[in-house]
Each structure stands twice: as C-alpha cells, then as structure tokens.
XYZ file of C-alpha atoms in Angstrom:
579
model
C 1.207 -0.836 -18.910
C 3.840 -0.294 -21.310
C 3.507 4.243 -21.956
C 5.020 6.822 -24.122
C 6.421 10.095 -23.174
C 5.909 12.995 -26.139
C 8.468 14.615 -24.815
C 11.227 13.130 -23.836
C 10.319 9.504 -26.718
C 11.066 7.202 -22.602
C 9.309 3.981 -23.397
C 8.109 2.182 -19.656
C 6.099 0.239 -17.357
C 4.381 1.581 -14.777
C 2.050 -0.098 -12.959
C 0.365 2.979 -12.118
C -2.717 4.301 -13.953
C -4.256 6.726 -12.478
C -1.191 9.237 -12.335
C 1.457 8.516 -14.964
C 5.343 9.690 -14.292
C 8.366 9.896 -17.060
C 11.559 8.239 -15.662
C 13.225 9.757 -17.470
C 12.220 13.461 -17.834
C 9.722 13.595 -14.504
C 6.724 14.876 -16.121
C 3.397 13.414 -16.291
C 1.874 15.115 -19.059
C 2.111 13.811 -22.381
C 1.955 10.514 -21.644
C 0.031 7.905 -23.682
C -0.388 4.162 -23.948
C 2.528 2.800 -25.598
C 1.975 0.767 -29.283
C 3.353 -2.722 -29.229
C 5.411 -4.181 -31.458
C 3.914 -7.264 -33.811
C 5.890 -9.965 -34.165
C 9.022 -11.256 -36.159
C 6.629 -11.951 -39.302
C 10.424 -14.077 -39.969
C 13.511 -14.684 -37.973
C 15.893 -11.422 -37.456
C 18.961 -13.597 -39.797
C 16.628 -14.074 -42.218
C 17.190 -10.417 -44.738
C 15.975 -10.497 -48.037
C 18.131 -11.336 -50.958
C 17.985 -7.742 -52.490
C 18.055 -6.366 -49.550
C 21.025 -7.556 -48.426
C 22.702 -4.538 -51.045
C 21.121 -2.315 -49.779
C 22.410 -3.240 -46.656
C 25.744 -2.632 -47.685
C 25.362 0.236 -48.617
C 24.040 1.459 -46.009
C 27.468 -0.015 -43.474
C 29.311 1.812 -46.252
C 28.288 4.358 -44.966
C 27.934 4.040 -41.730
C 31.520 3.150 -41.776
C 32.501 5.993 -43.965
C 30.822 9.128 -42.508
C 31.471 8.176 -38.932
C 27.532 7.819 -37.940
C 23.935 7.388 -37.717
C 22.154 7.806 -34.115
C 22.721 3.919 -33.264
C 26.112 4.364 -33.691
C 26.615 4.909 -30.263
C 25.240 3.715 -27.398
C 21.366 4.587 -25.542
C 23.678 4.876 -22.656
C 26.397 7.286 -22.726
C 29.038 6.674 -20.255
C 30.731 8.487 -17.986
C 33.925 8.934 -19.420
C 35.612 11.528 -21.573
C 33.132 11.667 -24.774
C 35.210 11.896 -28.548
C 34.201 14.711 -30.190
C 33.174 12.790 -32.547
C 31.565 10.446 -30.046
C 29.277 13.594 -28.798
C 28.203 14.951 -32.106
C 26.715 11.377 -33.109
C 24.592 11.767 -29.427
C 23.618 15.239 -30.479
C 22.503 14.003 -32.979
C 20.802 11.164 -31.767
C 19.387 13.911 -29.689
C 18.514 15.824 -32.838
C 20.715 18.654 -30.975
C 22.630 21.085 -32.917
C 26.132 21.417 -32.774
C 26.708 24.693 -33.581
C 25.729 26.553 -30.056
C 28.375 27.642 -27.720
C 27.281 24.880 -25.125
C 28.813 22.162 -27.302
C 32.794 23.623 -27.543
C 33.145 23.950 -24.058
C 33.954 20.948 -23.813
C 36.664 20.896 -27.341
C 40.108 20.906 -26.760
C 42.544 22.901 -28.866
C 46.163 23.812 -29.408
C 46.189 25.977 -26.914
C 44.554 24.260 -24.105
C 46.810 21.418 -24.556
C 49.701 23.807 -24.268
C 48.491 25.235 -20.898
C 48.457 22.233 -20.118
C 51.049 20.265 -20.771
C 53.529 23.357 -19.332
C 50.996 23.351 -15.752
C 50.799 19.892 -15.588
C 53.334 17.307 -17.998
C 55.455 17.389 -15.103
C 53.158 15.938 -12.272
C 52.639 12.458 -12.242
C 49.105 11.143 -10.337
C 45.834 12.799 -11.951
C 45.170 13.823 -8.507
C 48.192 15.556 -8.120
C 47.028 17.386 -12.013
C 43.513 18.067 -10.444
C 44.452 19.062 -7.382
C 46.940 21.191 -9.577
C 45.033 22.544 -12.151
C 42.888 23.550 -9.228
C 44.537 25.688 -6.975
C 45.677 27.531 -10.389
C 42.222 28.654 -10.928
C 42.239 30.110 -8.035
C 45.369 31.840 -7.643
C 43.600 33.284 -10.644
C 40.742 34.644 -9.774
C 42.341 35.639 -6.237
C 44.205 38.188 -8.332
C 40.992 39.735 -10.235
C 41.546 37.843 -13.785
C 37.561 36.531 -13.536
C 35.699 38.372 -10.755
C 33.277 37.240 -8.588
C 29.391 37.539 -8.738
C 26.157 36.950 -6.897
C 25.322 33.518 -9.911
C 21.876 35.478 -9.647
C 21.494 37.208 -13.381
C 22.764 35.147 -15.771
C 26.002 36.892 -17.708
C 25.614 39.060 -20.393
C 27.763 36.223 -22.378
C 28.650 32.506 -22.091
C 29.430 29.388 -21.966
C 31.966 29.606 -23.967
C 33.731 27.554 -25.469
C 37.253 26.333 -23.496
C 39.893 28.125 -25.003
C 38.084 30.966 -24.905
C 37.380 31.095 -20.581
C 41.616 30.789 -21.714
C 41.868 33.262 -23.052
C 39.259 35.458 -21.083
C 41.890 34.167 -17.650
C 44.780 34.761 -18.901
C 43.780 38.173 -19.846
C 43.623 39.000 -16.453
C 40.037 41.834 -17.401
C 38.220 40.491 -14.165
C 35.890 38.666 -16.317
C 32.839 36.518 -14.428
C 32.432 33.008 -15.534
C 29.808 30.538 -14.718
C 31.062 27.910 -11.633
C 30.197 26.002 -15.551
C 32.652 27.642 -16.948
C 35.869 27.191 -15.163
C 35.736 23.321 -14.350
C 34.750 22.715 -18.018
C 38.215 24.393 -18.742
C 39.978 22.931 -15.941
C 38.051 19.601 -17.586
C 39.854 19.903 -20.492
C 42.958 21.171 -19.869
C 43.549 17.128 -17.655
C 42.519 15.357 -20.418
C 44.601 16.886 -22.373
C 47.187 15.541 -20.036
C 45.604 11.885 -20.703
C 43.488 12.525 -17.454
C 39.769 11.156 -17.301
C 38.270 14.028 -15.482
C 34.196 14.055 -15.500
C 32.022 17.104 -14.033
C 30.603 16.648 -11.195
C 27.326 19.159 -10.060
C 27.523 19.690 -6.171
C 24.067 20.759 -3.987
C 25.297 21.621 -1.377
C 29.215 21.989 0.786
C 29.517 20.697 3.773
C 30.140 23.872 6.168
C 27.946 26.770 4.100
C 25.286 27.940 5.290
C 24.152 29.467 1.357
C 23.607 27.298 -2.149
C 26.544 26.968 -4.003
C 24.787 28.004 -7.042
C 21.832 30.990 -5.492
C 20.106 30.529 -8.350
C 18.671 26.846 -9.272
C 19.638 27.416 -12.865
C 23.759 27.589 -13.250
C 24.712 25.248 -12.035
C 27.747 24.501 -9.652
C 30.732 22.563 -10.956
C 33.664 21.210 -9.638
C 35.449 18.429 -10.886
C 35.928 14.469 -10.444
C 38.592 12.728 -10.541
C 39.096 8.317 -9.951
C 42.438 6.996 -9.048
C 43.313 4.270 -11.218
C 45.281 3.056 -8.442
C 42.794 3.354 -5.947
C 39.186 3.492 -7.378
C 39.151 6.192 -5.143
C 36.736 9.032 -6.550
C 38.063 12.418 -5.799
C 36.680 16.422 -6.218
C 38.076 19.525 -7.206
C 36.575 22.633 -6.601
C 38.355 24.919 -8.990
C 36.220 27.581 -8.437
C 35.620 28.207 -4.891
C 39.040 26.905 -4.452
C 36.531 25.236 -1.485
C 39.675 22.004 0.076
C 35.894 20.600 1.873
C 34.224 18.414 -0.774
C 30.576 16.912 0.164
C 30.009 13.747 0.525
C 28.065 11.425 -2.437
C 24.321 12.780 -1.284
C 25.719 15.994 -2.455
C 26.448 15.817 -6.145
C 25.814 14.031 -9.249
C 28.983 13.137 -11.620
C 27.281 14.070 -15.647
C 28.066 12.814 -18.201
C 29.854 15.171 -20.983
C 26.470 15.169 -22.795
C 24.921 16.597 -19.315
C 27.500 18.767 -19.200
C 26.133 20.316 -22.425
C 22.763 20.973 -21.257
C 23.371 22.532 -18.248
C 24.740 24.606 -20.983
C 21.954 25.382 -22.783
C 20.373 26.367 -20.034
C 22.177 29.500 -18.965
C 22.582 29.915 -22.825
C 18.143 29.965 -23.017
C 18.971 32.276 -19.292
C 21.075 34.626 -21.720
C 19.335 34.807 -24.644
C 16.044 35.838 -22.699
C 17.052 38.484 -20.990
C 20.780 39.809 -22.656
C 19.671 38.386 -25.964
C 15.385 39.378 -25.975
C 14.412 36.293 -28.189
C 12.558 34.697 -26.895
C 12.134 32.425 -28.674
C 15.305 31.477 -28.678
C 15.840 30.675 -25.159
C 11.921 28.195 -25.419
C 14.234 26.338 -27.489
C 17.897 25.734 -25.709
C 15.627 25.182 -22.638
C 13.534 22.275 -24.834
C 17.005 21.435 -25.432
C 18.439 22.106 -21.498
C 15.810 19.571 -20.414
C 16.504 16.836 -23.272
C 20.755 16.502 -22.844
C 20.296 16.274 -19.538
C 16.864 15.727 -17.879
C 18.621 15.202 -13.950
C 20.278 17.461 -13.741
C 18.313 20.004 -11.503
C 19.888 23.126 -12.628
C 18.549 22.824 -16.318
C 15.451 21.544 -15.450
C 15.332 24.875 -12.454
C 16.034 26.908 -16.215
C 13.896 25.447 -18.344
C 11.020 26.254 -15.718
C 12.669 30.154 -15.625
C 12.138 30.130 -19.282
C 8.611 29.004 -19.742
C 7.404 31.066 -16.536
C 8.242 34.689 -17.998
C 6.537 33.416 -21.705
C 3.248 31.628 -19.336
C 4.120 28.270 -20.097
C 0.910 26.794 -17.608
C 1.336 23.791 -15.745
C 4.093 22.702 -18.540
C 6.915 25.508 -16.075
C 4.739 23.698 -13.115
C 5.752 20.575 -14.039
C 9.701 20.999 -14.573
C 9.980 22.793 -10.355
C 8.346 20.381 -9.795
C 10.425 17.680 -11.720
C 13.761 19.869 -10.215
C 12.208 19.435 -6.763
C 11.967 15.917 -7.029
C 14.937 15.783 -8.206
C 16.965 17.698 -5.369
C 14.372 19.289 -2.068
C 17.185 21.357 -1.937
C 17.263 25.526 -0.698
C 17.670 26.236 -4.208
C 14.904 24.531 -5.348
C 12.593 25.786 -2.118
C 13.685 28.937 -2.559
C 12.478 29.008 -6.561
C 8.693 27.689 -6.352
C 8.894 30.288 -2.115
C 8.966 32.293 -5.292
C 5.962 31.537 -7.717
C 3.951 31.149 -4.445
C 4.979 35.010 -4.335
C 4.295 35.636 -7.130
C 0.507 33.984 -7.288
C -0.829 35.994 -4.069
C -0.130 32.921 -1.820
C 1.996 34.436 0.737
C 1.105 32.292 3.472
C 2.466 29.318 1.176
C 5.717 31.976 0.118
C 6.224 32.007 3.927
C 6.639 28.444 5.027
C 8.515 27.950 1.727
C 10.691 30.406 3.404
C 10.971 29.329 6.657
C 12.226 26.030 5.586
C 14.085 27.111 2.963
C 16.448 29.347 5.196
C 15.947 27.021 8.732
C 18.382 25.497 6.049
C 20.264 27.522 4.379
C 20.378 30.436 7.010
C 22.263 32.551 5.120
C 21.616 32.333 2.145
C 20.595 36.599 0.302
C 18.439 35.491 -1.950
C 15.445 33.860 0.547
C 16.268 36.595 2.929
C 15.262 39.324 -0.011
C 12.629 37.610 -1.630
C 11.036 36.953 2.273
C 11.669 41.277 2.448
C 8.842 41.314 -0.810
C 6.567 38.969 1.437
C 6.956 41.707 4.195
C 5.572 44.618 2.417
C 3.736 43.012 0.211
C 2.453 42.210 3.440
C 3.005 45.987 4.642
C 4.406 44.437 7.142
C 8.466 47.560 7.200
C 9.806 46.423 9.707
C 9.645 42.891 9.451
C 10.602 44.009 5.546
C 13.287 46.319 6.933
C 15.674 43.734 8.876
C 15.446 41.044 5.630
C 16.894 43.431 2.829
C 19.491 44.642 5.720
C 20.653 40.810 6.082
C 20.707 40.456 2.634
C 23.405 43.417 2.063
C 25.252 41.224 4.795
C 25.965 38.667 2.962
C 25.783 39.477 -0.206
C 26.004 43.481 -0.844
C 25.617 43.002 -4.680
C 22.318 41.422 -4.948
C 20.688 42.676 -8.509
C 17.016 43.379 -7.292
C 18.861 44.817 -3.413
C 17.570 49.128 -4.873
C 14.697 47.701 -6.482
C 13.586 46.120 -2.854
C 14.439 49.118 -0.756
C 12.970 51.343 -3.320
C 9.537 49.845 -2.119
C 10.288 50.532 1.105
C 10.941 53.975 1.114
C 8.082 55.039 -1.466
C 5.993 52.442 1.162
C 7.188 55.108 4.607
C 6.764 58.336 1.525
C 9.934 58.992 1.541
C 10.115 59.211 -2.672
C 13.627 60.531 -2.331
C 15.163 58.025 -0.965
C 13.257 55.666 -3.280
C 14.054 57.354 -6.423
C 17.773 57.356 -5.469
C 17.770 53.189 -5.609
C 15.378 53.156 -8.381
C 18.721 55.004 -9.703
C 21.453 52.853 -8.329
C 19.370 49.895 -9.281
C 19.004 51.133 -13.225
C 22.925 51.685 -12.545
C 24.274 48.390 -11.240
C 21.487 47.031 -14.284
C 20.952 48.505 -17.096
C 19.932 45.247 -19.483
C 16.644 45.421 -17.732
C 13.775 47.603 -19.600
C 11.703 46.538 -16.507
C 14.104 48.707 -14.083
C 13.469 52.113 -16.352
C 9.960 51.372 -16.223
C 9.688 52.035 -12.034
C 12.288 54.037 -12.112
C 10.278 55.993 -14.192
C 6.573 55.296 -12.672
C 8.160 56.740 -9.199
C 9.517 60.204 -11.121
C 6.083 60.166 -12.660
C 4.896 60.023 -8.611
C 7.287 62.587 -7.822
C 5.469 65.153 -10.737
C 9.063 64.706 -12.297
C 7.574 63.896 -15.787
C 10.439 65.398 -18.393
C 12.864 62.444 -16.074
C 10.130 59.783 -16.836
C 9.541 60.736 -20.124
C 14.253 59.778 -20.445
C 13.323 56.393 -19.771
C 10.510 55.049 -21.847
C 12.527 56.806 -25.063
C 15.144 54.922 -23.741
C 13.221 51.514 -23.337
C 12.019 52.328 -26.551
C 15.406 52.093 -28.102
C 16.269 48.965 -25.779
C 13.066 47.864 -27.729
C 13.139 45.100 -30.895
C 11.803 47.453 -34.581
C 9.813 44.433 -33.942
C 7.906 44.592 -30.449
C 7.995 48.661 -30.358
C 4.105 48.419 -30.607
C 3.334 45.818 -27.615
C 5.612 48.036 -25.922
C 4.728 51.956 -26.871
C 1.354 50.527 -25.266
C 3.130 48.528 -22.352
C 4.779 52.596 -21.131
C 1.422 54.432 -22.111
C -0.855 52.581 -19.716
C 1.876 52.518 -16.941
C 3.386 56.273 -17.281
C 0.667 57.724 -19.429
C 0.039 58.252 -22.719
C 2.237 61.460 -23.078
C 5.088 58.863 -21.937
C 7.362 59.002 -24.627
C 5.845 62.278 -25.889
C 9.359 64.142 -26.257
C 10.026 66.855 -24.967
C 9.273 70.467 -25.775
C 8.800 72.747 -23.367
C 9.586 72.508 -20.146
C 7.621 69.964 -17.814
C 4.329 71.311 -16.106
C 0.952 69.662 -15.515
C 0.047 67.746 -18.104
C 0.707 64.539 -16.475
C -2.294 64.551 -13.636
C -1.678 63.028 -10.221
C -3.405 60.515 -10.052
C -4.615 58.792 -7.313
C -5.218 55.376 -9.549
C -2.422 55.601 -11.461
C -0.704 52.324 -12.082
C 2.252 53.241 -10.786
C 0.505 54.659 -6.997
C 0.338 51.651 -5.731
C 2.883 49.785 -4.107
C 5.237 47.316 -6.764
C 3.452 44.530 -8.813
C 3.964 41.795 -10.772
C 4.089 41.636 -14.060
C 4.270 38.291 -14.909
C 6.638 35.607 -14.205
C 9.921 36.032 -15.958
C 13.146 33.875 -15.864
C 13.667 33.637 -12.760
C 9.890 33.384 -11.517
C 10.621 35.495 -7.903
C 13.289 32.405 -7.362
C 15.654 35.982 -8.034
C 17.872 36.113 -10.919
C 17.463 36.340 -15.061
C 15.531 40.140 -14.891
C 14.130 40.596 -17.094
C 14.799 42.005 -20.938
C 12.050 39.849 -23.001
C 8.173 39.587 -21.195
C 7.653 42.222 -23.407
C 7.239 40.178 -26.923
C 4.309 40.646 -28.834
C 4.467 36.534 -29.363
C 3.983 35.773 -25.717
C 0.495 36.808 -24.824
C -1.835 38.798 -25.647
C -1.749 42.753 -23.236
C 1.295 43.248 -22.109
C -0.206 45.507 -21.511
C -2.630 44.513 -18.363
C 0.130 42.325 -17.227
C 2.529 45.330 -16.517
C -0.137 47.680 -14.985
C 0.425 46.866 -11.110
C 3.599 47.652 -11.478
C 6.483 45.901 -11.138
C 7.130 43.043 -8.863
C 10.232 41.887 -6.495
C 11.736 38.588 -5.637
C 15.178 37.278 -4.716
C 16.455 40.211 -4.986
C 15.224 40.411 -8.362
C 13.491 41.409 -11.379
C 10.829 39.718 -12.554
C 9.250 41.038 -15.912
C 6.441 38.147 -17.577
C 4.769 36.743 -20.655
C 1.156 38.060 -20.603
C 0.167 34.649 -21.204
C 0.902 34.857 -17.086
C -2.647 35.581 -16.614
C -4.526 32.977 -17.985
C -2.285 30.267 -16.166
C -3.127 27.905 -13.368
C -0.355 27.312 -10.911
C 0.001 23.511 -10.048
C 1.202 24.748 -7.221
C -1.349 25.722 -5.178
C -2.494 28.471 -5.555
C -5.863 28.874 -8.163
C -4.952 33.187 -8.978
C -3.169 34.910 -12.259
C 0.592 34.275 -11.148
C 0.596 37.852 -9.178
C 1.385 40.529 -6.539
C -2.296 40.336 -3.951
C -2.798 44.047 -5.970
C -4.759 45.270 -2.660
C -1.652 44.522 -0.291
C 0.290 46.706 -3.196
C -1.744 49.341 -2.690
C -1.781 49.264 0.819
C -1.209 53.431 2.269
C 2.386 52.969 3.826
C 2.907 52.637 6.916
C-alpha cells in the first residue's frame, strides 16, 4: 500500500500495514494513506494552445531568475553545491536562507587568499587536504582555538567560514565546533579546485569515548576523493587524528545535510543561550528536514522537543537517532531519559552497555553517578564522579553533581562550595543559580539565596518574568525575591518538607534530556507548559555531568521508552537522608 508522511512529505510503499515507518524521516506518527493520482485524460505531450503562452512565461521566468523548486534534482548530489544550487534546495525544503548555518559553506575573498597562500603550491587533492588539516591542528596547538568537552552548546555559532577563519587568525583561543573547523577546511580546499566534502564520524579506531559526547553536534572530518585512484580519504582537521575509521563508522554528508546539522546546533544555542524556545523548535525542525539521516540532527531535535515536553514526537526522534546509529552517544541519551523517568534499572542497563562500548566516556560515568545518587548509593556515586573528573575535568555538570553528593552527606559547606563553582562555570544557566539558592536556604543563608533569585530574574526576559517569579517562590519560598531591607533573621522557616530539603530532583526535560549537554536557560517558558512551578518544586535534575531544565509539559507526557511515569527522578529516592 502507498503512504505519505505528513512530516517530510515523503510518499512510499509499505507492506506492513500495522507499523508503517517513513523511510526518510523514520517517523511512525503522521503517516497517512497516499491518494492515487488520477490517470491523465490526454497524452502528456498534448498541451492546449491557450496554455502554451502561460508555459512560455513560466519558462522565461525560470531562465532569467534562476529557479523554481523543480530546477534541481530531487536527490541532493554528493558534491559541492554552488550558492545558487544550495539556495534552490533550500527553497525546495521551504527553509529560510538567512540562518548563519547556511553561510557555513559560503566562500569569501579572505578564504580564497588564505587558500592560495597556504595550498597554492601543492599538487594533488590529498596533499592539499593533508596540509589544511595540519594547519588547523597547528592552530589548535598554539591556542588559536580551544579544546572543550563538546557537551554544552557554545554561546555563538555555527558561523560562516569567513568568521571561523577570522576567529582562528585572531589567536583568541575561541571555542569552535568540529563542524565549523571542517567546514572552513572544506571551503578553503574548494577554492583551490578540490571537491572536498564533509563526513560525520561516529567512532575512531582505538578511541574509548565517542568523538561527539553530546550526540547532538556531530563530529565532522574532510572527505576527499583521489581523482586518479578514485579512493576516498578522510582527514581530521579538528582533532588531528591520523588513523581514520572504516566506512561503517562514518557517513559522507551532502552540503544540504551539513546545513541541516548546523540548524540543529543553532537550535540548541537558541534554547540554552538565546532563551528563545520557539526559535529552537523552528531551527530543530529545519534540521531534520534537511538532514533526516543524520543522528546528530535527530538528537538535537529530540533534545529541543524534550525541553518543550514534546511527547511521543520527542521519543520518535530519540528512537530514530538510535536506529540510525546505535552507538554509545545515542545509548547514553536514551539512558538519560530512563533516568529522568525514574526507571533506574533500565538506565543502569543502558549505561552498562554504553560503558562496555566506550569505557572512557566521561559523560556516561557522570550519568551513572546520578543514578547511584538517586538510589542513595553515595560510595558508588563518588567512584563514578572521580572517574568522570579524571577523564574530563571540565565536564560542565560535575560541580553540581558533587554538590548533590555532599548535600546527601550532610556537608552543607562543601555542597555550597561546589554549587558556587558550578555557577562560576555556567553563569548563563539560571538553574545552577536556583540550585545554589536552594542550598543557601537550607543552610539558613537567606540573603545569599535572595541574591541568586534576583539574578535569575535579571536573566529572564520581561515576557516570562511572571512565571519565573512563580517558579522561584515555589522553590525558594515566598520571600525569595524580597529586597534586602534588614539583616537576615529567622523569617525563613526551616521547613523539612520544603523543596530544597529534598535531594536534587528533576525539573522537566531539556535539550540534553539528561544526555549531559545543553543545560537549560529556557525551561521556564510559559508557552510550553501550564505550571512551571510544579516542575521546579523537586529542585533540579542532574545527568551526564550537566544540569537540565525543562518545560512543564513533560509532566503530562508518558515516555515511549518504557515508563508511563512523568519524566522525573524518583521523588522518594530523592528525599532519602544521606547515608
């Protein structure tokens, strides 16, 4: 039988009438029977005379103005697209061309001059690709751009190739995505006549951790084919690895798919740093529209949907990403959803498989620590936290996980110290400040608590401050936003049932969805839920070494990943006294 997917408009045949899945976007929802087109009443070449004039006008428009949706093949070729072709494909997919990700592969005079100077004397495509990769590696080693854990989205990017070149040449130690560095190298090579493409890599030989720990940014390398031998060679400009994976561990991406992954990164940035959930939803939708076969784009979309309480659609995206690539990064993301749902046994099983495949995966160790904390297993949690810290000292959520650990142990001073470190490390994250504020309240440091609450309000857009105020009052008490008018006294009761006296629980579902990454600046969006305060009351959910904030819709949504509960940590486990 013939079906149509309403999400990506793909029409396809399927013999399985019970569980029909779109072969392009892998969704199982939004599938409907496709209408059979009526047979033509006349031969296709017979055109009424009156219509010939109209056809001529349309043809003239296509000739002079460069394009309609039918002016390029439906299948995007695996070769560099020029600016006109890329624009036509974007029009086909109804994607706006103003996003910075669209400019990622755009050439410039500065890039041409750079490539001519650095590559002009070399002969073969492989020689040029090797040289540009070495230049990128040397730039990183001298500090022109910085290494980072590839967990939280950056405050900027993805940028155009010209801006990436300027960032590297400035030697400011800027942080860049692997996608950005690979795109810069590809554009430079293309200006020298090399048909360089980008490949999304999922594992490198000998590595014991995924190259993209978040599972949502994608790790990209150069793919260059030798014209004489026809052999495809890979080059790693971001990490400088010499040993490249076999065909089973990477996929060459079309330029349109590369732009799609860039839209996914832009969606996460809008959610976490831009406090713009509607833009995040829009960008993530464009991401899967352009790159439906990229697990990074799928995972980014899932994270945004989970932040908005996206119900079964978010689970569909998680499962699609896992189906495309059942690797440690995708398994870890699923384990984090189980943890958020309170299904600790399934989370443990998924993490066991993840760490068996990738024993040095710092984020997975951190998520396993969160599972142990939820079960009151402090010694086991400490072991995993130390392992995560050894593997990745800069993992963003580690200070908050340590804060949780010491809070359970009754060591409030050290809990405060680590929570303060978390705020220093992740000052853009209002949830880290709310956690610190809740620990201050428990310690009787009410003015310090109010200072954090006021800072959260200053970080919140005016349109959302009413709801944010409600969240703060539910979490920190009715006087949390009072202006300091007198020395702190005992106005705040030490209520053992107050939210902050419980262990760090869950606030909803956020970009990282427990996957470790994008911590949430946008979870308090009044437009994606009805009662954000109800989501905030347990405190905060920590997974994968990162803090996650989510929307209120999460409380109404059953997970298709195996739990009918609301996606949250087990409140009873969270309220146990430290052992």
